[in-house]
PDB file of C-alpha atoms in Angstrom:
ATOM      1  CA  MET Q 102       0.451  -0.188  -0.079  1.00 40.00           C
ATOM      2  CA  ARG Q 103       0.815   3.623  -0.785  1.00 42.00           C
ATOM      3  CA  ARG Q 104       0.682   6.956   0.271  1.00 42.00           C
ATOM      4  CA  GLU Q 105      -0.108   9.916  -1.319  1.00 40.00           C
ATOM      5  CA  ASP Q 106       3.106  11.464  -1.298  1.00 42.00           C
ATOM      6  CA  GLY Q 107       4.324   7.760  -2.703  1.00 40.00           C
ATOM      7  CA  ARG Q 108       6.119   6.126   0.172  1.00 43.00           C
ATOM      8  CA  SER Q 109       5.453   2.859   1.599  1.00 45.00           C
ATOM      9  CA  ALA Q 110       3.127   2.588   4.406  1.00 47.00           C
ATOM     10  CA  PRO Q 111       4.736   1.497   7.864  1.00 43.00           C
ATOM     11  CA  GLY Q 112       4.967  -2.059   7.950  1.00 50.00           C
ATOM     12  CA  ASP Q 113       5.174  -2.275   3.631  1.00 62.00           C
ATOM     13  CA  ASP Q 114       9.034  -1.239   3.146  1.00 87.00           C
ATOM     14  CA  VAL Q 115      10.605  -5.047   1.999  1.00 92.00           C
ATOM     15  CA  GLU Q 116      13.822  -3.942   4.062  1.00 93.00           C
ATOM     16  CA  ALA Q 117      12.217  -3.052   7.085  1.00 93.00           C
ATOM     17  CA  VAL Q 118      10.347  -6.340   7.071  1.00 94.00           C
ATOM     18  CA  LEU Q 119      14.025  -8.402   5.827  1.00 94.00           C
ATOM     19  CA  ASP Q 120      15.347  -6.311   8.999  1.00 93.00           C
ATOM     20  CA  GLU Q 121      12.435  -7.663  11.078  1.00 94.00           C
ATOM     21  CA  LEU Q 122      12.897 -11.320   9.815  1.00 95.00           C
ATOM     22  CA  TYR Q 123      16.203 -11.135  10.640  1.00 95.00           C
ATOM     23  CA  ALA Q 124      15.980  -9.979  13.991  1.00 93.00           C
ATOM     24  CA  LEU Q 125      13.574 -13.369  14.711  1.00 93.00           C
ATOM     25  CA  PRO Q 126      14.912 -16.729  16.319  1.00 93.00           C
ATOM     26  CA  PRO Q 127      15.498 -18.612  14.169  1.00 92.00           C
ATOM     27  CA  SER Q 128      11.978 -21.032  15.119  1.00 90.00           C
ATOM     28  CA  ASP Q 129      10.027 -17.917  14.358  1.00 93.00           C
ATOM     29  CA  PHE Q 130      11.339 -17.055  10.988  1.00 94.00           C
ATOM     30  CA  VAL Q 131       9.061 -19.295   8.629  1.00 94.00           C
ATOM     31  CA  ALA Q 132       5.834 -18.216  10.087  1.00 93.00           C
ATOM     32  CA  ARG Q 133       6.792 -14.383  10.329  1.00 94.00           C
ATOM     33  CA  ARG Q 134       7.426 -14.887   6.414  1.00 95.00           C
ATOM     34  CA  GLU Q 135       5.023 -16.374   5.084  1.00 94.00           C
ATOM     35  CA  GLU Q 136       2.766 -13.997   6.783  1.00 94.00           C
ATOM     36  CA  ARG Q 137       4.663 -10.702   5.439  1.00 94.00           C
ATOM     37  CA  ALA Q 138       4.597 -12.368   2.039  1.00 94.00           C
ATOM     38  CA  ALA Q 139       1.027 -13.137   1.929  1.00 94.00           C
ATOM     39  CA  ARG Q 140       0.406  -9.804   2.940  1.00 93.00           C
ATOM     40  CA  ALA Q 141       2.717  -8.308   0.312  1.00 92.00           C
ATOM     41  CA  ARG Q 142       0.705 -10.599  -2.271  1.00 93.00           C
ATOM     42  CA  THR Q 143      -2.525  -9.038  -0.492  1.00 93.00           C
ATOM     43  CA  ARG Q 144      -1.863  -5.849  -1.327  1.00 91.00           C
ATOM     44  CA  ARG Q 145      -0.552  -6.631  -5.025  1.00 92.00           C
ATOM     45  CA  ARG Q 146       2.869  -6.182  -4.307  1.00 91.00           C
ATOM     46  CA  ALA Q 147       3.932  -9.622  -5.750  1.00 91.00           C
ATOM     47  CA  GLN Q 148       8.009  -8.405  -6.378  1.00 93.00           C
ATOM     48  CA  ASP Q 149       8.014  -8.056  -3.005  1.00 93.00           C
ATOM     49  CA  ALA Q 150       5.633 -10.704  -1.432  1.00 93.00           C
ATOM     50  CA  ARG Q 151       8.286 -13.037  -4.164  1.00 93.00           C
ATOM     51  CA  ARG Q 152      11.997 -11.198  -2.072  1.00 93.00           C
ATOM     52  CA  ILE Q 153      10.471 -11.695   1.259  1.00 94.00           C
ATOM     53  CA  HIS Q 154       9.508 -15.339   0.577  1.00 92.00           C
ATOM     54  CA  ALA Q 155      13.214 -15.578  -0.728  1.00 92.00           C
ATOM     55  CA  ALA Q 156      14.480 -14.620   2.500  1.00 93.00           C
ATOM     56  CA  ARG Q 157      16.112 -17.455   3.636  1.00 93.00           C
ATOM     57  CA  ARG Q 158      16.172 -18.633   7.618  1.00 93.00           C
ATOM     58  CA  PRO Q 159      19.324 -18.248   9.403  1.00 94.00           C
ATOM     59  CA  THR Q 160      21.271 -20.987  11.399  1.00 94.00           C
ATOM     60  CA  LEU Q 161      20.886 -20.298  15.237  1.00 95.00           C
ATOM     61  CA  ALA Q 162      24.932 -19.038  14.477  1.00 94.00           C
ATOM     62  CA  GLY Q 163      23.931 -16.689  11.844  1.00 95.00           C
ATOM     63  CA  TRP Q 164      20.516 -15.340  13.875  1.00 96.00           C
ATOM     64  CA  ALA Q 165      23.084 -14.577  17.043  1.00 96.00           C
ATOM     65  CA  ALA Q 166      25.900 -13.205  14.873  1.00 95.00           C
ATOM     66  CA  ASN Q 167      22.652 -10.968  13.690  1.00 96.00           C
ATOM     67  CA  LEU Q 168      21.437  -9.992  17.363  1.00 95.00           C
ATOM     68  CA  LEU Q 169      25.402  -9.238  18.483  1.00 95.00           C
ATOM     69  CA  ARG Q 170      25.398  -6.731  15.602  1.00 95.00           C
ATOM     70  CA  ARG Q 171      21.527  -5.270  16.304  1.00 94.00           C
ATOM     71  CA  SER Q 172      22.858  -5.114  20.211  1.00 94.00           C
ATOM     72  CA  ARG Q 173      25.593  -3.927  20.676  1.00 94.00           C
ATOM     73  CA  PRO Q 174      26.247  -0.841  17.721  1.00 94.00           C
ATOM     74  CA  ASP Q 175      29.368   0.857  19.145  1.00 94.00           C
ATOM     75  CA  GLU Q 176      30.929  -2.899  19.185  1.00 92.00           C
ATOM     76  CA  ALA Q 177      30.456  -3.853  15.723  1.00 94.00           C
ATOM     77  CA  ARG Q 178      31.383  -0.403  14.582  1.00 94.00           C
ATOM     78  CA  ARG Q 179      34.666  -0.837  16.117  1.00 92.00           C
ATOM     79  CA  PHE Q 180      34.757  -4.652  15.585  1.00 92.00           C
ATOM     80  CA  LEU Q 181      34.333  -3.213  11.741  1.00 94.00           C
ATOM     81  CA  GLU Q 182      36.957  -0.289  11.829  1.00 92.00           C
ATOM     82  CA  LEU Q 183      39.156  -3.118  12.629  1.00 87.00           C
ATOM     83  CA  GLY Q 184      38.307  -5.127   9.662  1.00 89.00           C
ATOM     84  CA  ARG Q 185      39.263  -2.472   7.111  1.00 90.00           C
ATOM     85  CA  ALA Q 186      42.227  -2.149   9.180  1.00 85.00           C
ATOM     86  CA  LEU Q 187      43.151  -5.714   9.115  1.00 82.00           C
ATOM     87  CA  ARG Q 188      42.950  -6.011   5.337  1.00 84.00           C
ATOM     88  CA  GLU Q 189      44.456  -2.425   5.060  1.00 81.00           C
ATOM     89  CA  ALA Q 190      47.620  -3.559   6.585  1.00 76.00           C
ATOM     90  CA  TYR Q 191      47.550  -6.908   5.027  1.00 75.00           C
ATOM     91  CA  ALA Q 192      47.186  -5.827   1.540  1.00 71.00           C
ATOM     92  CA  THR Q 193      50.181  -3.615   2.333  1.00 72.00           C
ATOM     93  CA  LEU Q 194      51.915  -6.198   3.798  1.00 61.00           C
ATOM     94  CA  ASP Q 195      52.601  -3.929   7.136  1.00 58.00           C
ATOM     95  CA  PRO Q 196      54.238  -6.034   9.717  1.00 64.00           C
ATOM     96  CA  GLY Q 197      54.151  -3.542  12.791  1.00 63.00           C
ATOM     97  CA  GLY Q 198      50.359  -3.242  11.782  1.00 61.00           C
ATOM     98  CA  LEU Q 199      49.975  -6.663  11.195  1.00 66.00           C
ATOM     99  CA  LYS Q 200      51.651  -8.299  14.376  1.00 71.00           C
ATOM    100  CA  GLU Q 201      49.933  -5.273  16.334  1.00 69.00           C
ATOM    101  CA  LEU Q 202      46.383  -5.693  14.884  1.00 68.00           C
ATOM    102  CA  SER Q 203      46.542 -10.184  14.935  1.00 71.00           C
ATOM    103  CA  ALA Q 204      46.423  -9.381  18.674  1.00 74.00           C
ATOM    104  CA  GLN Q 205      43.742  -6.957  18.179  1.00 74.00           C
ATOM    105  CA  TRP Q 206      41.080  -9.387  16.962  1.00 79.00           C
ATOM    106  CA  ARG Q 207      42.258 -12.646  18.398  1.00 82.00           C
ATOM    107  CA  ARG Q 208      40.968 -10.422  21.526  1.00 87.00           C
ATOM    108  CA  ILE Q 209      38.277  -9.055  20.057  1.00 88.00           C
ATOM    109  CA  VAL Q 210      36.580 -12.203  17.900  1.00 91.00           C
ATOM    110  CA  SER Q 211      36.730 -14.217  21.139  1.00 91.00           C
ATOM    111  CA  GLU Q 212      34.881 -11.279  23.560  1.00 93.00           C
ATOM    112  CA  MET Q 213      32.241 -10.879  21.011  1.00 93.00           C
ATOM    113  CA  SER Q 214      31.805 -14.440  20.415  1.00 93.00           C
ATOM    114  CA  ARG Q 215      31.660 -14.271  24.612  1.00 94.00           C
ATOM    115  CA  GLN Q 216      28.945 -11.507  24.009  1.00 95.00           C
ATOM    116  CA  ALA Q 217      26.973 -12.958  21.273  1.00 95.00           C
ATOM    117  CA  ALA Q 218      26.841 -16.679  23.788  1.00 95.00           C
ATOM    118  CA  ALA Q 219      25.398 -14.490  26.666  1.00 95.00           C
ATOM    119  CA  LEU Q 220      22.487 -12.504  24.633  1.00 95.00           C
ATOM    120  CA  ALA Q 221      21.257 -15.504  22.942  1.00 94.00           C
ATOM    121  CA  ARG Q 222      21.177 -17.224  26.550  1.00 94.00           C
ATOM    122  CA  GLU Q 223      19.105 -14.246  27.713  1.00 94.00           C
ATOM    123  CA  ALA Q 224      17.376 -14.621  24.417  1.00 92.00           C
ATOM    124  CA  GLY Q 225      16.820 -18.165  25.621  1.00 93.00           C
ATOM    125  CA  HIS Q 226      18.494 -19.609  22.811  1.00 93.00           C
ATOM    126  CA  PRO Q 227      21.529 -20.844  24.980  1.00 93.00           C
ATOM    127  CA  LEU Q 228      24.677 -21.633  21.927  1.00 93.00           C
ATOM    128  CA  SER Q 229      26.195 -25.272  22.216  1.00 93.00           C
ATOM    129  CA  ASP Q 230      30.012 -25.324  21.748  1.00 93.00           C
ATOM    130  CA  ALA Q 231      29.572 -26.294  17.910  1.00 93.00           C
ATOM    131  CA  VAL Q 232      27.542 -23.179  17.093  1.00 94.00           C
ATOM    132  CA  LEU Q 233      29.922 -20.752  19.375  1.00 94.00           C
ATOM    133  CA  ARG Q 234      32.623 -22.012  17.145  1.00 94.00           C
ATOM    134  CA  ASP Q 235      30.227 -21.499  13.705  1.00 94.00           C
ATOM    135  CA  VAL Q 236      29.692 -17.259  14.969  1.00 95.00           C
ATOM    136  CA  GLU Q 237      33.643 -17.210  15.709  1.00 94.00           C
ATOM    137  CA  THR Q 238      34.195 -18.583  12.267  1.00 94.00           C
ATOM    138  CA  THR Q 239      32.249 -15.982  10.760  1.00 95.00           C
ATOM    139  CA  LEU Q 240      33.200 -12.803  13.312  1.00 94.00           C
ATOM    140  CA  ARG Q 241      36.708 -14.149  11.452  1.00 93.00           C
ATOM    141  CA  ALA Q 242      35.336 -13.809   8.292  1.00 93.00           C
ATOM    142  CA  VAL Q 243      34.096 -10.251   9.427  1.00 94.00           C
ATOM    143  CA  LEU Q 244      37.191  -8.613  10.030  1.00 91.00           C
ATOM    144  CA  ALA Q 245      38.804 -10.775   6.425  1.00 89.00           C
ATOM    145  CA  ASP Q 246      36.292 -10.554   3.962  1.00 91.00           C
ATOM    146  CA  PRO Q 247      34.413  -7.070   2.770  1.00 92.00           C
ATOM    147  CA  GLU Q 248      31.611  -9.243   1.266  1.00 93.00           C
ATOM    148  CA  ALA Q 249      31.215 -10.686   4.795  1.00 93.00           C
ATOM    149  CA  ALA Q 250      31.179  -7.838   6.731  1.00 94.00           C
ATOM    150  CA  ALA Q 251      28.742  -5.887   4.130  1.00 94.00           C
ATOM    151  CA  VAL Q 252      26.439  -8.951   5.338  1.00 94.00           C
ATOM    152  CA  TRP Q 253      26.736  -8.844   9.466  1.00 96.00           C
ATOM    153  CA  GLU Q 254      26.747  -4.968   9.204  1.00 94.00           C
ATOM    154  CA  ALA Q 255      23.410  -5.051   7.243  1.00 93.00           C
ATOM    155  CA  GLY Q 256      22.284  -7.959  10.475  1.00 94.00           C
ATOM    156  CA  ARG Q 257      21.406 -10.620   7.340  1.00 93.00           C
ATOM    157  CA  VAL Q 258      23.343 -13.870   8.332  1.00 94.00           C
ATOM    158  CA  GLU Q 259      22.160 -16.008   7.094  1.00 93.00           C
ATOM    159  CA  GLY Q 260      24.547 -19.280   7.820  1.00 91.00           C
ATOM    160  CA  VAL Q 261      28.017 -19.455   8.736  1.00 92.00           C
ATOM    161  CA  LEU Q 262      30.517 -17.177   6.792  1.00 93.00           C
ATOM    162  CA  THR Q 263      34.144 -18.419   6.420  1.00 89.00           C
ATOM    163  CA  PRO Q 264      37.218 -16.169   5.754  1.00 85.00           C
ATOM    164  CA  PRO Q 265      39.090 -16.341   2.292  1.00 77.00           C
ATOM    165  CA  SER Q 266      41.489 -18.448   1.958  1.00 66.00           C
ATOM    166  CA  GLU Q 267      43.528 -16.248   0.719  1.00 53.00           C
ATOM    167  CA  PHE Q 268      43.170 -13.011   3.418  1.00 53.00           C
ATOM    168  CA  GLY Q 269      45.323 -15.833   5.497  1.00 49.00           C
ATOM    169  CA  ALA Q 270      43.592 -13.677   8.908  1.00 41.00           C
ATOM    170  CA  GLU Q 271      45.110 -16.493  10.971  1.00 44.00           C
ATOM    171  CA  ALA Q 272      48.822 -16.835   8.922  1.00 42.00           C
ATOM    172  CA  ALA Q 273      48.926 -13.087   9.281  1.00 42.00           C
ATOM    173  CA  ALA Q 274      48.299 -13.285  12.731  1.00 42.00           C
ATOM    174  CA  ALA Q 275      51.244 -15.438  13.689  1.00 38.00           C
ATOM    175  CA  ALA Q 276      53.330 -13.662  10.593  1.00 40.00           C
ATOM    176  CA  PRO Q 277      56.958 -13.011  11.990  1.00 38.00           C
ATOM    177  CA  ALA Q 278      58.553  -8.908  10.520  1.00 36.00           C
ATOM    178  CA  ARG Q 279      60.304  -9.090   7.850  1.00 37.00           C
ATOM    179  CA  ARG Q 280      63.834  -9.666   7.897  1.00 35.00           C
ATOM    180  CA  GLU Q 281      66.442  -8.971   5.305  1.00 37.00           C
ATOM    181  CA  PRO Q 282      67.743 -12.297   3.308  1.00 40.00           C
ATOM    182  CA  PRO Q 283      70.889 -13.443   4.838  1.00 39.00           C
ATOM    183  CA  ALA Q 284      73.966 -12.887   2.919  1.00 41.00           C
ATOM    184  CA  PRO Q 285      74.278 -15.606   0.771  1.00 44.00           C
ATOM    185  CA  ALA Q 286      77.301 -18.331   1.637  1.00 44.00           C
ATOM    186  CA  ARG Q 287      80.281 -18.314  -0.508  1.00 46.00           C
ATOM    187  CA  THR Q 288      80.516 -21.710  -1.879  1.00 44.00           C
ATOM    188  CA  PRO Q 289      83.364 -22.963  -4.486  1.00 47.00           C
ATOM    189  CA  ARG Q 290      83.177 -22.301  -7.997  1.00 47.00           C
ATOM    190  CA  GLY Q 291      82.705 -26.014  -8.564  1.00 46.00           C
ATOM    191  CA  ASP Q 292      79.556 -25.872  -6.492  1.00 54.00           C
ATOM    192  CA  THR Q 293      77.819 -22.928  -8.073  1.00 66.00           C
ATOM    193  CA  ALA Q 294      75.386 -24.965 -10.803  1.00 64.00           C
ATOM    194  CA  ALA Q 295      75.163 -27.465  -8.543  1.00 66.00           C
ATOM    195  CA  ALA Q 296      73.292 -25.230  -5.677  1.00 63.00           C
ATOM    196  CA  ARG Q 297      71.542 -23.370  -8.251  1.00 66.00           C
ATOM    197  CA  ARG Q 298      70.246 -26.651  -9.523  1.00 64.00           C
ATOM    198  CA  LYS Q 299      69.308 -27.811  -5.737  1.00 66.00           C
ATOM    199  CA  ASP Q 300      67.950 -23.890  -4.605  1.00 67.00           C
ATOM    200  CA  THR Q 301      65.432 -24.458  -7.736  1.00 73.00           C
ATOM    201  CA  ALA Q 302      63.936 -27.787  -7.201  1.00 71.00           C
ATOM    202  CA  ALA Q 303      63.562 -26.684  -3.463  1.00 68.00           C
ATOM    203  CA  GLU Q 304      62.115 -23.477  -4.607  1.00 68.00           C
ATOM    204  CA  ARG Q 305      59.769 -25.298  -7.131  1.00 70.00           C
ATOM    205  CA  ARG Q 306      58.789 -27.565  -4.314  1.00 69.00           C
ATOM    206  CA  ARG Q 307      58.002 -24.677  -2.124  1.00 67.00           C
ATOM    207  CA  ALA Q 308      55.717 -23.315  -4.952  1.00 65.00           C
ATOM    208  CA  GLU Q 309      53.770 -26.981  -5.126  1.00 67.00           C
ATOM    209  CA  LEU Q 310      53.711 -27.086  -1.337  1.00 66.00           C
ATOM    210  CA  THR Q 311      52.560 -23.380  -1.298  1.00 65.00           C
ATOM    211  CA  GLU Q 312      49.760 -23.801  -4.437  1.00 64.00           C
ATOM    212  CA  ARG Q 313      48.813 -27.210  -2.610  1.00 69.00           C
ATOM    213  CA  ALA Q 314      47.786 -25.978   0.729  1.00 63.00           C
ATOM    214  CA  ALA Q 315      45.885 -22.781  -1.143  1.00 60.00           C
ATOM    215  CA  ARG Q 316      43.832 -25.554  -2.866  1.00 66.00           C
ATOM    216  CA  ALA Q 317      43.180 -27.661   0.253  1.00 65.00           C
ATOM    217  CA  ARG Q 318      42.305 -23.571   1.940  1.00 61.00           C
ATOM    218  CA  GLU Q 319      39.933 -23.529  -0.832  1.00 62.00           C
ATOM    219  CA  GLU Q 320      38.564 -27.192  -0.237  1.00 67.00           C
ATOM    220  CA  ARG Q 321      37.447 -26.622   3.110  1.00 67.00           C
ATOM    221  CA  ARG Q 322      36.305 -23.249   2.217  1.00 63.00           C
ATOM    222  CA  ALA Q 323      33.935 -24.854   0.158  1.00 64.00           C
ATOM    223  CA  ALA Q 324      33.148 -27.831   2.271  1.00 68.00           C
ATOM    224  CA  GLU Q 325      32.304 -25.394   5.265  1.00 66.00           C
ATOM    225  CA  ALA Q 326      30.160 -23.700   3.083  1.00 65.00           C
ATOM    226  CA  ARG Q 327      28.270 -26.159   1.555  1.00 69.00           C
ATOM    227  CA  LEU Q 328      28.004 -27.559   5.248  1.00 75.00           C
ATOM    228  CA  GLY Q 329      26.823 -24.127   6.561  1.00 66.00           C
ATOM    229  CA  GLU Q 330      24.194 -24.521   4.015  1.00 64.00           C
ATOM    230  CA  ARG Q 331      22.959 -28.193   4.490  1.00 72.00           C
ATOM    231  CA  ARG Q 332      22.505 -26.739   7.825  1.00 70.00           C
ATOM    232  CA  ALA Q 333      20.726 -23.831   6.673  1.00 63.00           C
ATOM    233  CA  ALA Q 334      18.162 -26.209   5.311  1.00 62.00           C
ATOM    234  CA  ARG Q 335      18.012 -28.771   7.723  1.00 73.00           C
ATOM    235  CA  GLU Q 336      16.987 -26.115  10.092  1.00 64.00           C
ATOM    236  CA  GLU Q 337      14.693 -25.057   7.651  1.00 64.00           C
ATOM    237  CA  ALA Q 338      13.016 -27.940   6.792  1.00 67.00           C
ATOM    238  CA  ALA Q 339      13.316 -28.676  10.860  1.00 65.00           C
ATOM    239  CA  ALA Q 340      11.001 -25.228  11.293  1.00 63.00           C
ATOM    240  CA  ALA Q 341       8.458 -26.560   8.472  1.00 65.00           C
ATOM    241  CA  LEU Q 342       8.466 -29.895   9.467  1.00 76.00           C
ATOM    242  CA  ALA Q 343       7.513 -28.560  13.171  1.00 66.00           C
ATOM    243  CA  GLU Q 344       5.262 -25.615  11.903  1.00 67.00           C
ATOM    244  CA  ALA Q 345       3.573 -28.357   9.680  1.00 71.00           C
ATOM    245  CA  GLY Q 346       3.455 -30.658  12.761  1.00 72.00           C
ATOM    246  CA  GLU Q 347       1.716 -28.102  14.665  1.00 69.00           C
ATOM    247  CA  ARG Q 348      -1.329 -27.124  11.809  1.00 74.00           C
ATOM    248  CA  GLU Q 349      -2.099 -30.379  11.770  1.00 79.00           C
ATOM    249  CA  ARG Q 350      -2.126 -30.590  15.481  1.00 77.00           C
ATOM    250  CA  GLU Q 351      -4.471 -27.779  15.538  1.00 73.00           C
ATOM    251  CA  ALA Q 352      -6.678 -29.044  12.396  1.00 80.00           C
ATOM    252  CA  GLY Q 353      -6.905 -32.052  14.433  1.00 80.00           C
ATOM    253  CA  GLU Q 354      -8.298 -30.442  17.424  1.00 77.00           C
ATOM    254  CA  ARG Q 355     -10.808 -28.449  15.183  1.00 80.00           C
ATOM    255  CA  VAL Q 356     -11.845 -31.861  13.639  1.00 85.00           C
ATOM    256  CA  ALA Q 357     -12.563 -33.280  17.113  1.00 81.00           C
ATOM    257  CA  ALA Q 358     -13.895 -30.373  18.078  1.00 81.00           C
ATOM    258  CA  LEU Q 359     -16.526 -30.467  15.530  1.00 85.00           C
ATOM    259  CA  GLU Q 360     -16.735 -34.010  15.266  1.00 83.00           C
ATOM    260  CA  GLU Q 361     -18.012 -33.395  18.932  1.00 80.00           C
ATOM    261  CA  GLN Q 362     -20.628 -30.607  18.359  1.00 85.00           C
ATOM    262  CA  LEU Q 363     -21.608 -33.097  14.849  1.00 87.00           C
ATOM    263  CA  ASP Q 364     -22.901 -35.917  17.069  1.00 82.00           C
ATOM    264  CA  ARG Q 365     -24.147 -33.623  19.811  1.00 85.00           C
ATOM    265  CA  ALA Q 366     -26.244 -32.093  17.099  1.00 87.00           C
ATOM    266  CA  ARG Q 367     -26.983 -35.424  15.853  1.00 87.00           C
ATOM    267  CA  THR Q 368     -28.263 -36.682  19.304  1.00 86.00           C
ATOM    268  CA  GLU Q 369     -30.601 -33.221  19.246  1.00 84.00           C
ATOM    269  CA  ARG Q 370     -32.131 -34.508  16.311  1.00 86.00           C
ATOM    270  CA  GLU Q 371     -32.569 -37.923  17.357  1.00 84.00           C
ATOM    271  CA  ARG Q 372     -34.255 -36.446  20.295  1.00 86.00           C
ATOM    272  CA  ALA Q 373     -36.668 -33.573  17.966  1.00 86.00           C
ATOM    273  CA  ARG Q 374     -37.380 -36.230  16.277  1.00 86.00           C
ATOM    274  CA  SER Q 375     -38.624 -38.228  18.638  1.00 85.00           C
ATOM    275  CA  GLY Q 376     -40.586 -34.911  20.297  1.00 86.00           C
ATOM    276  CA  LEU Q 377     -41.976 -34.939  16.457  1.00 86.00           C
ATOM    277  CA  GLY Q 378     -43.335 -38.075  16.920  1.00 86.00           C
ATOM    278  CA  GLU Q 379     -44.632 -37.707  19.719  1.00 86.00           C
ATOM    279  CA  ALA Q 380     -46.442 -34.570  19.222  1.00 87.00           C
ATOM    280  CA  ARG Q 381     -48.088 -36.328  15.900  1.00 89.00           C
ATOM    281  CA  GLU Q 382     -49.411 -38.690  17.972  1.00 86.00           C
ATOM    282  CA  ARG Q 383     -51.305 -35.927  20.442  1.00 87.00           C
ATOM    283  CA  ASP Q 384     -52.390 -34.190  17.481  1.00 88.00           C
ATOM    284  CA  ARG Q 385     -54.235 -36.688  15.547  1.00 89.00           C
ATOM    285  CA  THR Q 386     -55.223 -37.648  19.267  1.00 89.00           C
ATOM    286  CA  ALA Q 387     -56.254 -34.195  19.671  1.00 89.00           C
ATOM    287  CA  ALA Q 388     -58.011 -34.099  16.013  1.00 89.00           C
ATOM    288  CA  ARG Q 389     -59.710 -37.077  16.473  1.00 89.00           C
ATOM    289  CA  ASP Q 390     -61.561 -36.405  20.362  1.00 89.00           C
ATOM    290  CA  LEU Q 391     -62.111 -32.837  18.163  1.00 89.00           C
ATOM    291  CA  ALA Q 392     -64.284 -33.943  16.020  1.00 90.00           C
ATOM    292  CA  GLY Q 393     -65.984 -36.525  18.335  1.00 89.00           C
ATOM    293  CA  ALA Q 394     -66.585 -33.964  20.159  1.00 90.00           C
ATOM    294  CA  GLU Q 395     -68.358 -32.013  17.477  1.00 89.00           C
ATOM    295  CA  ARG Q 396     -70.442 -34.905  16.196  1.00 91.00           C
ATOM    296  CA  GLU Q 397     -71.878 -34.882  20.003  1.00 88.00           C
ATOM    297  CA  ALA Q 398     -72.167 -31.203  20.071  1.00 90.00           C
ATOM    298  CA  ALA Q 399     -74.140 -31.396  16.899  1.00 90.00           C
ATOM    299  CA  ALA Q 400     -75.789 -34.190  18.147  1.00 90.00           C
ATOM    300  CA  ALA Q 401     -76.659 -32.457  21.090  1.00 90.00           C
ATOM    301  CA  ALA Q 402     -77.610 -29.227  19.382  1.00 89.00           C
ATOM    302  CA  ARG Q 403     -80.222 -31.281  17.290  1.00 90.00           C
ATOM    303  CA  ARG Q 404     -81.724 -33.185  20.563  1.00 89.00           C
ATOM    304  CA  ALA Q 405     -82.299 -29.819  21.885  1.00 89.00           C
ATOM    305  CA  ASP Q 406     -83.810 -28.350  18.988  1.00 87.00           C
ATOM    306  CA  LYS Q 407     -86.359 -31.649  18.526  1.00 87.00           C
ATOM    307  CA  ALA Q 408     -87.242 -30.473  22.308  1.00 88.00           C
ATOM    308  CA  GLU Q 409     -87.875 -27.061  22.129  1.00 85.00           C
ATOM    309  CA  GLN Q 410     -89.669 -27.778  19.111  1.00 86.00           C
ATOM    310  CA  ALA Q 411     -91.996 -30.203  21.056  1.00 85.00           C
ATOM    311  CA  GLU Q 412     -92.408 -28.091  23.671  1.00 83.00           C
ATOM    312  CA  GLN Q 413     -93.100 -25.631  21.309  1.00 85.00           C
ATOM    313  CA  ALA Q 414     -96.307 -27.647  19.796  1.00 84.00           C
ATOM    314  CA  GLU Q 415     -97.173 -28.874  23.188  1.00 83.00           C
ATOM    315  CA  ARG Q 416     -97.915 -25.590  24.089  1.00 83.00           C
ATOM    316  CA  GLY Q 417     -99.555 -24.154  20.804  1.00 79.00           C
ATOM    317  CA  GLY Q 418    -102.000 -27.422  21.264  1.00 73.00           C
ATOM    318  CA  ALA Q 419    -103.316 -26.214  24.439  1.00 66.00           C
TER     319      ALA Q 419
END
């Protein structure tokens, strides 16, 4: 519904609806999403309805990360600033900045995770160790990845976010300060070619190991992303199952109540039928009695008329 000034009426704005949905506990998400999507369809806003319906139910870890973002805005702002500084330091390979920032992010990620756990517990949804690890992984991703930071800043995390392997946040935390390479050792001229071949082989081996490690990290990231998607899908399916079970239970209760009402109505109808039969019998009896009484009254009237005529005739003869 649009107001005369062209803006959406309160409660109709899609962004506001999405903010509302991702602030809800996962158990309440699906029902409210369908309610808001149906409301948009009723108001002939099909595109808005599709966008609302497409919103994915967050995992418990995603909800906890969103809860932290909304409940601790000042800490969240500082955390996002730290992430920008850490990414800039990593991009410029500033050893001093990396060393200082890595110590900060380890401490702050731990503290922010504890805050998320406390907030979730206060909201009635305590986090397991596995879910808390997912929250920590998501917070590390927020530091490492600007796209993850944007998702978290919007408060719409759906599942666990994983740091990009190319960033290497953990490696940055442990990165030593730069050192000047040692001066090459003096070797006899005859050993130079062999030493060069050895160095080339070692470099090639290191490059292969680096590439293999990068592939392994990328595969791990992809697997963790798939795992997060499967967890989200499983939780959404479980929520849908619970919702369907609740609807089936409520429908069963309504059916039972209607069947009870139907049984009472049938009993009342049988009683009414019985009363109707009795009333009909009384009516027939009363009709017969009335007819008999009418005949008797007519006969009595005729006798009375005759007697009166005889009396009058007797009086005239006298």
